[in-house]
């Protein structure tokens, strides 16, 4: 898809709202969310099933420039692109985060880990002759795009969809990996994955979040694990943290738009 084709596309948008970030590195910061519709996965614990359907009558269909206009009206330059799956391939919505970064927003993408993140080659192909601004080539190093990349554990029912090497090689400092865990099997899977890719996580200086499935596992179990494994993480220069979804403690867990 070219930039011009993208700008003429109608993007299915579930909601745009300003609040605080509920989880991850940006937790507690004021951000604006844009949630696009459609997802290629069906995780067992999904709390945004209302975003599955691209044709939902409640969706808005907006051009990229209209989305930029809406975001500018809200007055916050920190954006979280979420879904659904914002990086779903073959869809115009995939390029919303990239377009927002070009427009001067700082963008964090919450992605389910089954779709490829951007590469320099994809960015160049999308932008074409527009790939340079003030003689500087736009690429992964100078665009304010960061990832909160899920690694699906067995409890999600979607672990077979993970893209590991393809995505890990494109991560950088400021990105985060998220394991959403619902029980012992998921904890063990997460630890085995970290062991397998510990050199990548260390060298890329990514942060690893352990996030409990809300209402399914006692967060204390994750605290106990993190304390027990502290020396392992420290010795391997791996940054780990517990990430609770604080918006579910502030508001009713079913509340939308917060």
JSON list of N, CA and C in Angstrom, two decimals, residues 19-24 27-28 243-258:
[
{"chain": "A", "resi": 19, "resn": "UNK", "atom": "N", "xyz": [-6.90, 9.53, 28.40]},
{"chain": "A", "resi": 19, "resn": "UNK", "atom": "CA", "xyz": [-6.96, 9.03, 29.77]},
{"chain": "A", "resi": 19, "resn": "UNK", "atom": "C", "xyz": [-5.54, 8.83, 30.26]},
{"chain": "A", "resi": 20, "resn": "UNK", "atom": "N", "xyz": [-5.36, 7.90, 31.21]},
{"chain": "A", "resi": 20, "resn": "UNK", "atom": "CA", "xyz": [-4.02, 7.50, 31.61]},
{"chain": "A", "resi": 20, "resn": "UNK", "atom": "C", "xyz": [-3.74, 6.12, 31.04]},
{"chain": "A", "resi": 21, "resn": "UNK", "atom": "N", "xyz": [-2.49, 5.86, 30.80]},
{"chain": "A", "resi": 21, "resn": "UNK", "atom": "CA", "xyz": [-2.08, 4.52, 30.38]},
{"chain": "A", "resi": 21, "resn": "UNK", "atom": "C", "xyz": [-2.22, 3.58, 31.56]},
{"chain": "A", "resi": 22, "resn": "UNK", "atom": "N", "xyz": [-2.88, 2.45, 31.33]},
{"chain": "A", "resi": 22, "resn": "UNK", "atom": "CA", "xyz": [-3.17, 1.55, 32.44]},
{"chain": "A", "resi": 22, "resn": "UNK", "atom": "C", "xyz": [-2.12, 0.51, 32.72]},
{"chain": "A", "resi": 23, "resn": "UNK", "atom": "N", "xyz": [-1.16, 0.34, 31.81]},
{"chain": "A", "resi": 23, "resn": "UNK", "atom": "CA", "xyz": [-0.19, -0.74, 32.01]},
{"chain": "A", "resi": 23, "resn": "UNK", "atom": "C", "xyz": [1.08, -0.46, 31.23]},
{"chain": "A", "resi": 24, "resn": "UNK", "atom": "N", "xyz": [2.11, -1.25, 31.54]},
{"chain": "A", "resi": 24, "resn": "UNK", "atom": "CA", "xyz": [3.36, -1.16, 30.80]},
{"chain": "A", "resi": 24, "resn": "UNK", "atom": "C", "xyz": [4.23, 0.01, 31.21]},
{"chain": "A", "resi": 27, "resn": "UNK", "atom": "N", "xyz": [2.66, 3.36, 32.11]},
{"chain": "A", "resi": 27, "resn": "UNK", "atom": "CA", "xyz": [1.59, 3.29, 33.11]},
{"chain": "A", "resi": 27, "resn": "UNK", "atom": "C", "xyz": [1.50, 4.56, 33.94]},
{"chain": "A", "resi": 28, "resn": "UNK", "atom": "N", "xyz": [0.27, 5.10, 34.03]},
{"chain": "A", "resi": 28, "resn": "UNK", "atom": "CA", "xyz": [0.02, 6.29, 34.84]},
{"chain": "A", "resi": 28, "resn": "UNK", "atom": "C", "xyz": [0.19, 7.60, 34.10]},
{"chain": "A", "resi": 243, "resn": "UNK", "atom": "N", "xyz": [3.33, -5.84, 35.87]},
{"chain": "A", "resi": 243, "resn": "UNK", "atom": "CA", "xyz": [2.48, -4.82, 35.27]},
{"chain": "A", "resi": 243, "resn": "UNK", "atom": "C", "xyz": [1.01, -5.17, 35.51]},
{"chain": "A", "resi": 244, "resn": "UNK", "atom": "N", "xyz": [0.40, -4.43, 36.42]},
{"chain": "A", "resi": 244, "resn": "UNK", "atom": "CA", "xyz": [-1.03, -4.59, 36.67]},
{"chain": "A", "resi": 244, "resn": "UNK", "atom": "C", "xyz": [-1.81, -3.62, 35.80]},
{"chain": "A", "resi": 245, "resn": "UNK", "atom": "N", "xyz": [-3.01, -4.00, 35.43]},
{"chain": "A", "resi": 245, "resn": "UNK", "atom": "CA", "xyz": [-3.87, -3.10, 34.65]},
{"chain": "A", "resi": 245, "resn": "UNK", "atom": "C", "xyz": [-4.59, -2.17, 35.62]},
{"chain": "A", "resi": 246, "resn": "UNK", "atom": "N", "xyz": [-3.95, -1.04, 35.92]},
{"chain": "A", "resi": 246, "resn": "UNK", "atom": "CA", "xyz": [-4.45, -0.19, 37.01]},
{"chain": "A", "resi": 246, "resn": "UNK", "atom": "C", "xyz": [-5.81, 0.44, 36.69]},
{"chain": "A", "resi": 247, "resn": "UNK", "atom": "N", "xyz": [-6.14, 0.55, 35.40]},
{"chain": "A", "resi": 247, "resn": "UNK", "atom": "CA", "xyz": [-7.45, 1.11, 35.08]},
{"chain": "A", "resi": 247, "resn": "UNK", "atom": "C", "xyz": [-8.58, 0.21, 35.58]},
{"chain": "A", "resi": 248, "resn": "UNK", "atom": "N", "xyz": [-8.30, -1.09, 35.72]},
{"chain": "A", "resi": 248, "resn": "UNK", "atom": "CA", "xyz": [-9.33, -2.01, 36.21]},
{"chain": "A", "resi": 248, "resn": "UNK", "atom": "C", "xyz": [-9.50, -1.93, 37.72]},
{"chain": "A", "resi": 249, "resn": "UNK", "atom": "N", "xyz": [-8.55, -1.27, 38.39]},
{"chain": "A", "resi": 249, "resn": "UNK", "atom": "CA", "xyz": [-8.68, -1.03, 39.82]},
{"chain": "A", "resi": 249, "resn": "UNK", "atom": "C", "xyz": [-9.29, 0.35, 40.08]},
{"chain": "A", "resi": 250, "resn": "UNK", "atom": "N", "xyz": [-9.10, 1.27, 39.15]},
{"chain": "A", "resi": 250, "resn": "UNK", "atom": "CA", "xyz": [-9.66, 2.62, 39.31]},
{"chain": "A", "resi": 250, "resn": "UNK", "atom": "C", "xyz": [-11.13, 2.65, 38.92]},
{"chain": "A", "resi": 251, "resn": "UNK", "atom": "N", "xyz": [-11.44, 1.99, 37.79]},
{"chain": "A", "resi": 251, "resn": "UNK", "atom": "CA", "xyz": [-12.81, 1.95, 37.29]},
{"chain": "A", "resi": 251, "resn": "UNK", "atom": "C", "xyz": [-13.31, 0.51, 37.28]},
{"chain": "A", "resi": 252, "resn": "UNK", "atom": "N", "xyz": [-14.59, 0.35, 37.08]},
{"chain": "A", "resi": 252, "resn": "UNK", "atom": "CA", "xyz": [-15.15, -0.99, 36.88]},
{"chain": "A", "resi": 252, "resn": "UNK", "atom": "C", "xyz": [-14.41, -1.63, 35.70]},
{"chain": "A", "resi": 253, "resn": "UNK", "atom": "N", "xyz": [-13.99, -2.89, 35.83]},
{"chain": "A", "resi": 253, "resn": "UNK", "atom": "CA", "xyz": [-13.23, -3.53, 34.75]},
{"chain": "A", "resi": 253, "resn": "UNK", "atom": "C", "xyz": [-13.94, -3.55, 33.40]},
{"chain": "A", "resi": 254, "resn": "UNK", "atom": "N", "xyz": [-15.25, -3.42, 33.40]},
{"chain": "A", "resi": 254, "resn": "UNK", "atom": "CA", "xyz": [-16.00, -3.45, 32.14]},
{"chain": "A", "resi": 254, "resn": "UNK", "atom": "C", "xyz": [-16.15, -2.06, 31.51]},
{"chain": "A", "resi": 255, "resn": "UNK", "atom": "N", "xyz": [-15.69, -1.03, 32.20]},
{"chain": "A", "resi": 255, "resn": "UNK", "atom": "CA", "xyz": [-15.86, 0.34, 31.71]},
{"chain": "A", "resi": 255, "resn": "UNK", "atom": "C", "xyz": [-14.99, 0.59, 30.48]},
{"chain": "A", "resi": 256, "resn": "UNK", "atom": "N", "xyz": [-15.59, 1.16, 29.45]},
{"chain": "A", "resi": 256, "resn": "UNK", "atom": "CA", "xyz": [-14.86, 1.48, 28.23]},
{"chain": "A", "resi": 256, "resn": "UNK", "atom": "C", "xyz": [-14.52, 2.97, 28.20]},
{"chain": "A", "resi": 257, "resn": "UNK", "atom": "N", "xyz": [-13.53, 3.30, 27.36]},
{"chain": "A", "resi": 257, "resn": "UNK", "atom": "CA", "xyz": [-13.19, 4.70, 27.17]},
{"chain": "A", "resi": 257, "resn": "UNK", "atom": "C", "xyz": [-12.46, 5.35, 28.32]},
{"chain": "A", "resi": 258, "resn": "UNK", "atom": "N", "xyz": [-11.78, 4.51, 29.14]},
{"chain": "A", "resi": 258, "resn": "UNK", "atom": "CA", "xyz": [-11.01, 5.04, 30.26]},
{"chain": "A", "resi": 258, "resn": "UNK", "atom": "C", "xyz": [-9.57, 4.52, 30.22]}
]
